Short mmCIF file of N, CA, C and O in Angstrom, two decimals:
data_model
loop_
_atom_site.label_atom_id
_atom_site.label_comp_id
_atom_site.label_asym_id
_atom_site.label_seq_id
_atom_site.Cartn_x
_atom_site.Cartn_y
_atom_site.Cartn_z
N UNK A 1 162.56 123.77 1.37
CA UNK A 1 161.46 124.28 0.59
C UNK A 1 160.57 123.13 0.12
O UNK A 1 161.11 122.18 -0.43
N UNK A 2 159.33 123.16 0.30
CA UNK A 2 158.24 121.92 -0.20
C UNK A 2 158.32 122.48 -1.18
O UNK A 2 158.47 123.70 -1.27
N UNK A 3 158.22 121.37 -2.45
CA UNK A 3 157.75 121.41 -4.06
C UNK A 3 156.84 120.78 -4.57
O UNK A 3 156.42 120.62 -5.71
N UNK A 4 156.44 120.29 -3.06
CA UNK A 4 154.90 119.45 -3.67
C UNK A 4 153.73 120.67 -3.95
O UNK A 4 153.72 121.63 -3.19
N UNK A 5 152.87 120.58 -4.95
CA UNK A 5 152.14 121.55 -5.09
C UNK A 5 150.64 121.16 -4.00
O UNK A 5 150.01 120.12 -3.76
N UNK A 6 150.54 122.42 -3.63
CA UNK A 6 149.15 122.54 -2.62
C UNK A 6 147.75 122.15 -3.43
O UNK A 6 147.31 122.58 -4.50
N UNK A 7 147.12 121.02 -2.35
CA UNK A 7 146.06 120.44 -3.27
C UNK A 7 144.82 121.26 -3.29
O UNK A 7 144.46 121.96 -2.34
N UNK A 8 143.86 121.10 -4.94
CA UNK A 8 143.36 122.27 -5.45
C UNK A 8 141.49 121.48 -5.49
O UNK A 8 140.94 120.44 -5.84
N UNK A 9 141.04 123.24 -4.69
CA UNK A 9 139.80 122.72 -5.17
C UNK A 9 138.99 123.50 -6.52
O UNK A 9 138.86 124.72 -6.61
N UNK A 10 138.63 122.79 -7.21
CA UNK A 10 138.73 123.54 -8.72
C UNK A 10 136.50 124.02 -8.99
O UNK A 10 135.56 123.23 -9.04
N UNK A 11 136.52 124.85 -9.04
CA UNK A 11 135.34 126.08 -9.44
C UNK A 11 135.19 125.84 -10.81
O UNK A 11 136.08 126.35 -11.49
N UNK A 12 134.02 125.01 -11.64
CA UNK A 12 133.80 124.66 -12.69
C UNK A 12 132.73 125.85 -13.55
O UNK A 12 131.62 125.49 -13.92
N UNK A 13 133.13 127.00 -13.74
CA UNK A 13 131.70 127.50 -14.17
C UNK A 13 131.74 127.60 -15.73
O UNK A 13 132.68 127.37 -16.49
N UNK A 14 130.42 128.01 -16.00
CA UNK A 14 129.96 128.48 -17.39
C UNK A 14 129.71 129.93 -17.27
O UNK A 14 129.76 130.34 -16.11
N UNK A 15 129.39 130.98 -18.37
CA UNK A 15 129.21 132.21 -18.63
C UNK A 15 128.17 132.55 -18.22
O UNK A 15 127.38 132.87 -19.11
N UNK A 16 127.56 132.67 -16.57
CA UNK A 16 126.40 132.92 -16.34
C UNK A 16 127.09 133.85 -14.92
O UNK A 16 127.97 133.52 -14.12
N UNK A 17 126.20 135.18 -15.05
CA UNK A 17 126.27 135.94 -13.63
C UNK A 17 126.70 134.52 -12.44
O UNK A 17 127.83 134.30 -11.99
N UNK A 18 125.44 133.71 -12.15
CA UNK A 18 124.93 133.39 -11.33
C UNK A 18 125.89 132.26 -10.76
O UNK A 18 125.94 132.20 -9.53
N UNK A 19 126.67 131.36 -11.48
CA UNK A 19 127.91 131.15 -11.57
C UNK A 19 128.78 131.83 -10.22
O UNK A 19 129.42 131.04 -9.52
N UNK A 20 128.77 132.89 -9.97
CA UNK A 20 129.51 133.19 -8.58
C UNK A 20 129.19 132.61 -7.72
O UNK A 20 130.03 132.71 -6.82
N UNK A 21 127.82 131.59 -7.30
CA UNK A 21 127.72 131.16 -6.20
C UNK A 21 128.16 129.62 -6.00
O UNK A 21 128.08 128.90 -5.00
N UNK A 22 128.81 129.29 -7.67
CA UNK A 22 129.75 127.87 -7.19
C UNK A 22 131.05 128.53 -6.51
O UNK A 22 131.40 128.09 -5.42
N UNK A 23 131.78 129.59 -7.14
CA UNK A 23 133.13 130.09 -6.66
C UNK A 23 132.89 129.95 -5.11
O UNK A 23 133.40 128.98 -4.55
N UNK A 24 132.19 130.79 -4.44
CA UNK A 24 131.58 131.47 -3.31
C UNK A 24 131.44 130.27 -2.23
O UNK A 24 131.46 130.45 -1.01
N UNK A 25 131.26 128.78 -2.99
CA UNK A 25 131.06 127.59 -2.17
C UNK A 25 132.17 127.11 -2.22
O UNK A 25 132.69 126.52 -1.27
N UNK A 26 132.85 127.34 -3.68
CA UNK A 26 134.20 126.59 -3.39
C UNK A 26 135.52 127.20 -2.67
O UNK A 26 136.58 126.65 -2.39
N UNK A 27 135.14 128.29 -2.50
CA UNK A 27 135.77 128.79 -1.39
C UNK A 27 135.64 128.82 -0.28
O UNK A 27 136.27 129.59 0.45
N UNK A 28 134.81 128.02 0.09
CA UNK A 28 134.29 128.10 1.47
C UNK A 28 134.83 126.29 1.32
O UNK A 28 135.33 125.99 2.40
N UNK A 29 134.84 125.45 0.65
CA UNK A 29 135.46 124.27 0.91
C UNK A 29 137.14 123.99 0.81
O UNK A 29 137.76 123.02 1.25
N UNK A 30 137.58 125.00 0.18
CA UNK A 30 139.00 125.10 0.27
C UNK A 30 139.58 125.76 0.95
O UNK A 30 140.77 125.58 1.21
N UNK A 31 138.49 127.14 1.64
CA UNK A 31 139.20 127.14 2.98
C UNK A 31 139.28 126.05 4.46
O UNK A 31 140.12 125.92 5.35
N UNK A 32 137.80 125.31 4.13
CA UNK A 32 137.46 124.21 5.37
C UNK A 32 138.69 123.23 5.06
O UNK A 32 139.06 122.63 6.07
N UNK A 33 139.32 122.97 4.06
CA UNK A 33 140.30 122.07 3.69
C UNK A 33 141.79 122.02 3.85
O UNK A 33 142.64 121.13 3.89
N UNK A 34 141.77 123.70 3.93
CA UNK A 34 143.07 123.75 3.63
C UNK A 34 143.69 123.48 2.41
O UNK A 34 144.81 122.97 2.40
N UNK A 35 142.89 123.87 1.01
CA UNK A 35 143.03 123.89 0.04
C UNK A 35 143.13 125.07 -0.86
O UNK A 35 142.50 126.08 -0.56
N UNK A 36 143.88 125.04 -1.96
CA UNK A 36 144.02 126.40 -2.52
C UNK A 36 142.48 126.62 -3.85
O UNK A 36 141.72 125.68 -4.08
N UNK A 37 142.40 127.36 -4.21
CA UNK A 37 141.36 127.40 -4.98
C UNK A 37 141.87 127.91 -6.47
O UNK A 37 142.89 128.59 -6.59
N UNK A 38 141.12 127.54 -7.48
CA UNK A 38 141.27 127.77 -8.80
C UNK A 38 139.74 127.91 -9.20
O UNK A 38 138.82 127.59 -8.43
N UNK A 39 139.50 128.58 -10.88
CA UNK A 39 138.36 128.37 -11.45
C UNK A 39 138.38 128.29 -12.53
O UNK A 39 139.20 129.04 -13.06
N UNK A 40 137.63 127.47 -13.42
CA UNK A 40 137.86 127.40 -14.45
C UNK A 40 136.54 127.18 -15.24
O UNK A 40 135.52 126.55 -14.95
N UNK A 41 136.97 128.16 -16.70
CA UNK A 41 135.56 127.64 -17.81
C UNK A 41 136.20 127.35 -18.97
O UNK A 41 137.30 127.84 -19.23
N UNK A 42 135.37 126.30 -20.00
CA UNK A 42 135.38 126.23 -20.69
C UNK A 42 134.77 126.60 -21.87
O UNK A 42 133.54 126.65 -21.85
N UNK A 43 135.37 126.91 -22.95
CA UNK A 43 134.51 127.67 -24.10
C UNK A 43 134.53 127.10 -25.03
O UNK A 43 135.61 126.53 -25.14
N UNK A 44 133.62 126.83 -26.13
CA UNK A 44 133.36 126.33 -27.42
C UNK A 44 134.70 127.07 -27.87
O UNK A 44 135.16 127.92 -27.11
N UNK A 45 135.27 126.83 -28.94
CA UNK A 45 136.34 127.71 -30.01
C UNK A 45 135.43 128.61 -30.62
O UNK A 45 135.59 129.83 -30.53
N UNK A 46 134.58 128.15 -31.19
CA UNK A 46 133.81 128.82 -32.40
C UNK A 46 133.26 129.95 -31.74
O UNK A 46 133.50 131.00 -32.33
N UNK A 47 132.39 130.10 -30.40
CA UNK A 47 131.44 131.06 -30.06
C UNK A 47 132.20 132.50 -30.13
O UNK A 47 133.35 132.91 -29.93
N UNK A 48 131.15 132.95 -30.44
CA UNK A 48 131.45 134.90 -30.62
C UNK A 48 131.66 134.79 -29.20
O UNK A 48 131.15 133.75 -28.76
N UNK A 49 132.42 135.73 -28.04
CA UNK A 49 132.86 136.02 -27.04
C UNK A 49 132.11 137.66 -26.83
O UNK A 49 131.61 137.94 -25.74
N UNK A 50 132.10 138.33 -27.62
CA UNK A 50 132.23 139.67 -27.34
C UNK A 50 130.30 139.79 -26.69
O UNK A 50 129.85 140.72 -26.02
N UNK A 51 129.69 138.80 -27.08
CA UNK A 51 128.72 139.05 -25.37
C UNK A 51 129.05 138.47 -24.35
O UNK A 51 128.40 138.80 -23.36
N UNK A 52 129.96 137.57 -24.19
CA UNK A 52 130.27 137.16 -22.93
C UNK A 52 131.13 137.64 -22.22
O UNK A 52 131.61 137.29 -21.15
N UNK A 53 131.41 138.98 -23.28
CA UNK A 53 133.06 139.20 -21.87
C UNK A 53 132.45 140.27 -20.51
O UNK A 53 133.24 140.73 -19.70
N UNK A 54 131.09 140.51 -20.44
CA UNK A 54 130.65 140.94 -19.37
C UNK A 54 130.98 139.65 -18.19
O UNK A 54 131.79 139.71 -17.28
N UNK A 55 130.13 138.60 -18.52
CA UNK A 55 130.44 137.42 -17.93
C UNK A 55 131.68 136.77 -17.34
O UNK A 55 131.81 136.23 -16.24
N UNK A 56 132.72 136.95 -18.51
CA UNK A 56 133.99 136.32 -18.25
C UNK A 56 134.58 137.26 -17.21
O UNK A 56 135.17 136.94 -16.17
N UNK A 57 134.23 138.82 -17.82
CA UNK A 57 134.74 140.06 -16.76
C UNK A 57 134.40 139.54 -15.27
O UNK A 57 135.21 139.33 -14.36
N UNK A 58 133.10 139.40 -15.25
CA UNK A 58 132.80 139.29 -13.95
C UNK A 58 133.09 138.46 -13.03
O UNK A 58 133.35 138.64 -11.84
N UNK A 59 133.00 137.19 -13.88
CA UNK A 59 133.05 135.99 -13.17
C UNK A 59 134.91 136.17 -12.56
O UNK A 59 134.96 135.92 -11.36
N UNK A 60 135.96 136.44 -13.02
CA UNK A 60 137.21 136.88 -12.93
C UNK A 60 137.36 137.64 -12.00
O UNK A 60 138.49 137.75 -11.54
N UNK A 61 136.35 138.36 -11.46
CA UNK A 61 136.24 139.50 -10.62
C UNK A 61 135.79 139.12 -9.06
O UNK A 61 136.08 139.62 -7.97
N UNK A 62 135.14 138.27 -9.38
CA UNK A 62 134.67 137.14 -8.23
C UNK A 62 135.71 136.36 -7.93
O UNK A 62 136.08 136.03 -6.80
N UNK A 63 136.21 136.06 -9.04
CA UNK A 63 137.42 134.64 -8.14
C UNK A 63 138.32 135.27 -7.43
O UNK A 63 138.52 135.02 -6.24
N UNK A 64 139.28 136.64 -8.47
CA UNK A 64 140.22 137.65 -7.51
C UNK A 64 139.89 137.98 -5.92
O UNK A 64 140.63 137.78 -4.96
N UNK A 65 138.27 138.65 -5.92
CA UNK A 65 138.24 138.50 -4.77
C UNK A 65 137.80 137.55 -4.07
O UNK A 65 136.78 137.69 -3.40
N UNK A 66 138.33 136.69 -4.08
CA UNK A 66 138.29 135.23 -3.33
C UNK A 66 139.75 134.65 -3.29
O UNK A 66 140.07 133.77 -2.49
N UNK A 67 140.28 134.99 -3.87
CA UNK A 67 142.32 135.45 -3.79
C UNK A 67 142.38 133.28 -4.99
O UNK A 67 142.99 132.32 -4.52
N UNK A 68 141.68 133.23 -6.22
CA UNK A 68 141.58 132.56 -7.38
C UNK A 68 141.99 133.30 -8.41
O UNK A 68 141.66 134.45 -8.69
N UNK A 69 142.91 132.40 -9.10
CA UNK A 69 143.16 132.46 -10.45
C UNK A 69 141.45 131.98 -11.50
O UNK A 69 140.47 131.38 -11.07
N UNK A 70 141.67 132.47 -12.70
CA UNK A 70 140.47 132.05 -13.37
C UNK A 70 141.02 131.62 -14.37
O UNK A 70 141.75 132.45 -14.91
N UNK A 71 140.95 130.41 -14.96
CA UNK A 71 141.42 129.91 -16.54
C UNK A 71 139.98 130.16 -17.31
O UNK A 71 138.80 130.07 -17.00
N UNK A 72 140.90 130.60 -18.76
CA UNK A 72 139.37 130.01 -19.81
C UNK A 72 140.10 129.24 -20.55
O UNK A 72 141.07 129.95 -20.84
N UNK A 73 140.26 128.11 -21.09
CA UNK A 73 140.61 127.44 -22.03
C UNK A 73 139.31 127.16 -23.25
O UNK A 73 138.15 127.39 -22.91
N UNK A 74 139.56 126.76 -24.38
CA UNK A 74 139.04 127.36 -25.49
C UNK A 74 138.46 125.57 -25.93
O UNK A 74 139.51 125.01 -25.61
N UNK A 75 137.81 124.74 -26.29
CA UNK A 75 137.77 123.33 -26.28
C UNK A 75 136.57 122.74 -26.65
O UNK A 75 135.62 123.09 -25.95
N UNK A 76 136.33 121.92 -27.56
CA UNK A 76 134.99 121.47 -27.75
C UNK A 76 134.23 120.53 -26.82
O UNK A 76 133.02 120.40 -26.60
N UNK A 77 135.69 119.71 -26.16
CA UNK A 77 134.94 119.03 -25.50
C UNK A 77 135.06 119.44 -23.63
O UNK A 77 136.25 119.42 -23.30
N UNK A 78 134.55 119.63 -22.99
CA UNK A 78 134.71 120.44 -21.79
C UNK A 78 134.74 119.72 -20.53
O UNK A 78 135.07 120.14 -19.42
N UNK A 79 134.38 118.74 -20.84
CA UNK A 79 134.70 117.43 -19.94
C UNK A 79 136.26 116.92 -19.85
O UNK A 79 136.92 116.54 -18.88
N UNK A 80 136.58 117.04 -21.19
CA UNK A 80 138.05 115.88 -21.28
C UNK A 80 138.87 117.21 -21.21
O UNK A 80 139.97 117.03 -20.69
N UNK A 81 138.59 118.56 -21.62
CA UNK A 81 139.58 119.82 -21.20
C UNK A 81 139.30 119.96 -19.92
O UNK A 81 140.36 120.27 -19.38
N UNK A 82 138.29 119.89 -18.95
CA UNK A 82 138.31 120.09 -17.18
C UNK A 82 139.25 118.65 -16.89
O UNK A 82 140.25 118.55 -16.18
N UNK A 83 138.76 117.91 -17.46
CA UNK A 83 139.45 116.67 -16.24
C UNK A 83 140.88 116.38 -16.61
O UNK A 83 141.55 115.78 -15.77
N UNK A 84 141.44 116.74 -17.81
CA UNK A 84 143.20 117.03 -18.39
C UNK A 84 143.66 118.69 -16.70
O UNK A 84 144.57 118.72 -15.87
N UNK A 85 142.77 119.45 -16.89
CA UNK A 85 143.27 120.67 -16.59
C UNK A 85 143.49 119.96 -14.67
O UNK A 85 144.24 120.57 -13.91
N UNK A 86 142.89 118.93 -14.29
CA UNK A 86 142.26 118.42 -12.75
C UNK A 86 143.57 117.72 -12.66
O UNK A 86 144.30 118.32 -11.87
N UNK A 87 144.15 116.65 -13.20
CA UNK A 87 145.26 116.06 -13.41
C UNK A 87 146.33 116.59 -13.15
O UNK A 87 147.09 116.33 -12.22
N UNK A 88 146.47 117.54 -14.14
CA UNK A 88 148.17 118.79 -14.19
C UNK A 88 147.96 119.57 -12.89
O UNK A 88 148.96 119.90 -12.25
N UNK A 89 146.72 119.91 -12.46
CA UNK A 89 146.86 120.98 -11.14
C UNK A 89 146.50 120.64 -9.81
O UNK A 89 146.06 121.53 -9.08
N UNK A 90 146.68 119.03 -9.23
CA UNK A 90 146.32 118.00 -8.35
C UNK A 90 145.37 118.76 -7.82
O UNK A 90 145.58 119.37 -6.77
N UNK A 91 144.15 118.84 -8.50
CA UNK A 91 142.88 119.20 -7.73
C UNK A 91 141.95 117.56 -6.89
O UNK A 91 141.89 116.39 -7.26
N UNK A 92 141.59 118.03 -6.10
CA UNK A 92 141.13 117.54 -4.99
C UNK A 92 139.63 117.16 -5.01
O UNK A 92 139.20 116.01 -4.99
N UNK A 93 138.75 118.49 -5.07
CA UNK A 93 137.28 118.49 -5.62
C UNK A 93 136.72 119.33 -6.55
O UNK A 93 137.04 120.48 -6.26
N UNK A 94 136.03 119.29 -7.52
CA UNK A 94 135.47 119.70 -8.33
C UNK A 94 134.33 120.13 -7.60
O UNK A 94 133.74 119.36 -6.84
N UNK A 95 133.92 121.55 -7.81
CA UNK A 95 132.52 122.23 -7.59
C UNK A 95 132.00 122.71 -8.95
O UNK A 95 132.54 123.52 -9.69
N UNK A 96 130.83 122.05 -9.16
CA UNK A 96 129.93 122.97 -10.48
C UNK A 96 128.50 123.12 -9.80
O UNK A 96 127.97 122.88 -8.72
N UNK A 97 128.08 123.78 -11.33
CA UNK A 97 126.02 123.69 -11.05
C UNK A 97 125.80 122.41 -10.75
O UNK A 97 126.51 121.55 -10.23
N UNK A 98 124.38 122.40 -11.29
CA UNK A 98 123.83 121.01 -10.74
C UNK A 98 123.57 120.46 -11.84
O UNK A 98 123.15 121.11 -12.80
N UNK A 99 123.81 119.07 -11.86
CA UNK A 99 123.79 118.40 -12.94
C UNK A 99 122.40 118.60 -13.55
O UNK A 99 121.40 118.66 -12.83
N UNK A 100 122.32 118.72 -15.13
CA UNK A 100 121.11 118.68 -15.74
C UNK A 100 120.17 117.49 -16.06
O UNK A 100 118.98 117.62 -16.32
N UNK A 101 120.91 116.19 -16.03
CA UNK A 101 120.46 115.10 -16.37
C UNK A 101 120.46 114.20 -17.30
O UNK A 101 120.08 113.03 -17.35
N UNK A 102 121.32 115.45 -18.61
CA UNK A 102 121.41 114.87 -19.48
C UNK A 102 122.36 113.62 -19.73
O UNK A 102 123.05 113.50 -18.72
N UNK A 103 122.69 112.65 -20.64
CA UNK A 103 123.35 111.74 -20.96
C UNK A 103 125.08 112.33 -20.94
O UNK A 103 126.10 112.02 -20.31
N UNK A 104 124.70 113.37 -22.05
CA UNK A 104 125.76 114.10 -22.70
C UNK A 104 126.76 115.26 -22.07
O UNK A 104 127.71 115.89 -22.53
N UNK A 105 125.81 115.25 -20.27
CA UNK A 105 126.39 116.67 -20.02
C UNK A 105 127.86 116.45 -19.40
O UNK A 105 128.53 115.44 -19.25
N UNK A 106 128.09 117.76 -19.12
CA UNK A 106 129.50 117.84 -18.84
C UNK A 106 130.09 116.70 -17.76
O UNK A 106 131.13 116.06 -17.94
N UNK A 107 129.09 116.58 -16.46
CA UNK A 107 129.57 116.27 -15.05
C UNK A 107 129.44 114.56 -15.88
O UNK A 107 130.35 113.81 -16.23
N UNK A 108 128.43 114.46 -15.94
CA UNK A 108 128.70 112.71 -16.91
C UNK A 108 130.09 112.32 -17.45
O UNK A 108 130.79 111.37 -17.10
N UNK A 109 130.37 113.33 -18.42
CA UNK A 109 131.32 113.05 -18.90
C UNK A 109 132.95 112.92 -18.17
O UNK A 109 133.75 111.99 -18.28
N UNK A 110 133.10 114.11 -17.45
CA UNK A 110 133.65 114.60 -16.76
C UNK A 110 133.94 113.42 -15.52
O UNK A 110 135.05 113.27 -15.00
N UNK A 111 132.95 112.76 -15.23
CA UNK A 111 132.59 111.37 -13.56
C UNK A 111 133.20 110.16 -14.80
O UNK A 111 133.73 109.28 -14.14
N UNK A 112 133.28 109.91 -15.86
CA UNK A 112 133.86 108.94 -16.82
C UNK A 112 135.05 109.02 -16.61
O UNK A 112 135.77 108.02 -16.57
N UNK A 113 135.55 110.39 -16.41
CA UNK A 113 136.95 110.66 -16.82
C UNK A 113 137.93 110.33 -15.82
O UNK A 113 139.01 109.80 -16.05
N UNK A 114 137.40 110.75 -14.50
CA UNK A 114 137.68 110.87 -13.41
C UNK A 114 137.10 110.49 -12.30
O UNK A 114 137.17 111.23 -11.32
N UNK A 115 136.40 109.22 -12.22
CA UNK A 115 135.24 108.71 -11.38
C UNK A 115 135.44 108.97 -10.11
O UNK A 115 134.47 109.35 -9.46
N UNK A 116 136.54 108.84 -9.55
CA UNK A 116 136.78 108.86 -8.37
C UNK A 116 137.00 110.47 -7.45
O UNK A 116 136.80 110.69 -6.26
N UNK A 117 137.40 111.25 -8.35
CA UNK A 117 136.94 112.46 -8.16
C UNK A 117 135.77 113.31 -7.49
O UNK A 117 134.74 113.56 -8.11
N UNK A 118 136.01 113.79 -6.00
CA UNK A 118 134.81 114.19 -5.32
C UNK A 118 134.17 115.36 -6.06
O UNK A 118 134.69 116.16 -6.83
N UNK A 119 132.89 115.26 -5.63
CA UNK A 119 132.31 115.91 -6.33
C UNK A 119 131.35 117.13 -5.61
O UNK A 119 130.50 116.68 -4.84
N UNK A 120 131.40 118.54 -5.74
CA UNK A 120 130.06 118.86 -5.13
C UNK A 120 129.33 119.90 -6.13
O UNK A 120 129.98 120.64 -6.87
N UNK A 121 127.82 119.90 -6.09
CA UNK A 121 127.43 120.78 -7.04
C UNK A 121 126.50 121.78 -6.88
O UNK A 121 125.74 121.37 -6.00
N UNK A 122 126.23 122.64 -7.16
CA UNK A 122 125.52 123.98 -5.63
C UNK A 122 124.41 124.40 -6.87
O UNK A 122 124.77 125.12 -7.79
N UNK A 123 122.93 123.83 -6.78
CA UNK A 123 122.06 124.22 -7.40
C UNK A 123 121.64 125.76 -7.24
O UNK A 123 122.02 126.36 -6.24
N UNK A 124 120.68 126.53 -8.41
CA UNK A 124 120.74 127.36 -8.18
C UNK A 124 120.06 128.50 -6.88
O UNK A 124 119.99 129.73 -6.86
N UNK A 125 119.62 127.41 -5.84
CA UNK A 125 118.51 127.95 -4.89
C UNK A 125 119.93 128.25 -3.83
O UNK A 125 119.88 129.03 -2.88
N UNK A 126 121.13 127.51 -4.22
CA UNK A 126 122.00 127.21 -3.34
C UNK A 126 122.13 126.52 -2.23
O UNK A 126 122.73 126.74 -1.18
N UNK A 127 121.29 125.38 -2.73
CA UNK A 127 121.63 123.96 -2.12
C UNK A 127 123.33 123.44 -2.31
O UNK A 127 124.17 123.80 -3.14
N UNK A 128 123.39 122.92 -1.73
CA UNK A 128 124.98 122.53 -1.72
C UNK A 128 124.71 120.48 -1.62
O UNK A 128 124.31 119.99 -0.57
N UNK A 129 124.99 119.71 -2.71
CA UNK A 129 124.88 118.56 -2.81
C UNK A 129 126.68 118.29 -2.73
O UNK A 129 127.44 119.19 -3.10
N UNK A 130 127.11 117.15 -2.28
CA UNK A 130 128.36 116.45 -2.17
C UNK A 130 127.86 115.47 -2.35
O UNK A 130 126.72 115.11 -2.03
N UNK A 131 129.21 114.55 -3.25
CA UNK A 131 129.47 113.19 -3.33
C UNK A 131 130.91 112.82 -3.24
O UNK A 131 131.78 113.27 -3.99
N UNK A 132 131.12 111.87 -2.15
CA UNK A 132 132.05 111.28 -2.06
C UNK A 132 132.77 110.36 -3.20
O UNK A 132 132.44 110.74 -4.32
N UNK A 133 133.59 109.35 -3.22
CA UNK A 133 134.19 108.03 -3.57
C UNK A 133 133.81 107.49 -2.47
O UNK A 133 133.93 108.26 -1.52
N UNK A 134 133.39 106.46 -2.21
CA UNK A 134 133.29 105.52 -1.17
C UNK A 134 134.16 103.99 -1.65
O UNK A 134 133.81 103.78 -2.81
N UNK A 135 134.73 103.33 -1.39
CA UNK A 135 135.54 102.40 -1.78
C UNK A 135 135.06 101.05 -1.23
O UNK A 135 135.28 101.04 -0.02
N UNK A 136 134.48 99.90 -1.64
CA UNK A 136 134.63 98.96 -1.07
C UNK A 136 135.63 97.83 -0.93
O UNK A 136 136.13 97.40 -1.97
N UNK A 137 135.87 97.46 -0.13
CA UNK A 137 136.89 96.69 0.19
C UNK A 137 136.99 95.06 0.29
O UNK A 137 137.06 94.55 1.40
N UNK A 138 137.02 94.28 -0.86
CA UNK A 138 136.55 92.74 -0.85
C UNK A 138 137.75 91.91 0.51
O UNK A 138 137.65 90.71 0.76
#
């Protein structure tokens, strides 16, 4: 019996419909991989939920049928709760939106945590951007 766990490509979303079309890519890279798929969001503690559980409903509804588990973990900071959650579940690549630009945002924080961590991020026109690690070798 293998007990090594199957390596994971992890579906980063936020509470937005539109959000299904990172799942939708990252399933399409974990099947090209031979990888299992997961998804995961993060939530403020504080925020009222009860408008988002259309969202959370849905988005849950999307990963099932894509044969994904969906985590919500609850966390202020959503960077250092994705890249703890990337660690424990030997994920492979991270798929989110597209970075906003900010200093502060998640994928910033998140590329600190875990630099080496591939990356891809599927804007909303559904462009599909990848970034490697590339390593140089002195």
């Amino acid at each position: 019996m293998n007990t090594e766990k199957r390596a994971v490509v992890l579906a980063c979303v936020t509470l937005q419909f539109d959000c299904d079309r990172i799942i939708k890519i990252a399933k399409q890279i974990a099947d090209d991989t031979d990888c299992d798929l997961r998804v995961l969001s993060v939530l403020e503690p504080t925020h009222d939920y009860t408008e988002a559980a259309w969202q959370i409903e849905y988005l849950n509804m999307v990963s099932k049928q894509f044969g994904a588990d969906m985590t919500v973990l609850f966390d202020k900071n959503a960077d250092h709760a994705a890249a703890e959650f990337a660690k424990k579940n030997n994920v492979v690549r991270i798929v989110t939106g597209l970075h906003d630009g900010g200093k502060e945002s998640f994928l910033v924080g998140f590329n600190i945590l875990l630099p080496e961590m591939p990356l891809t991020m599927v804007a909303k026109d559904n462009m599909v951007y990848s970034m490697d690690v590339c390593k140089v070798c002195s």
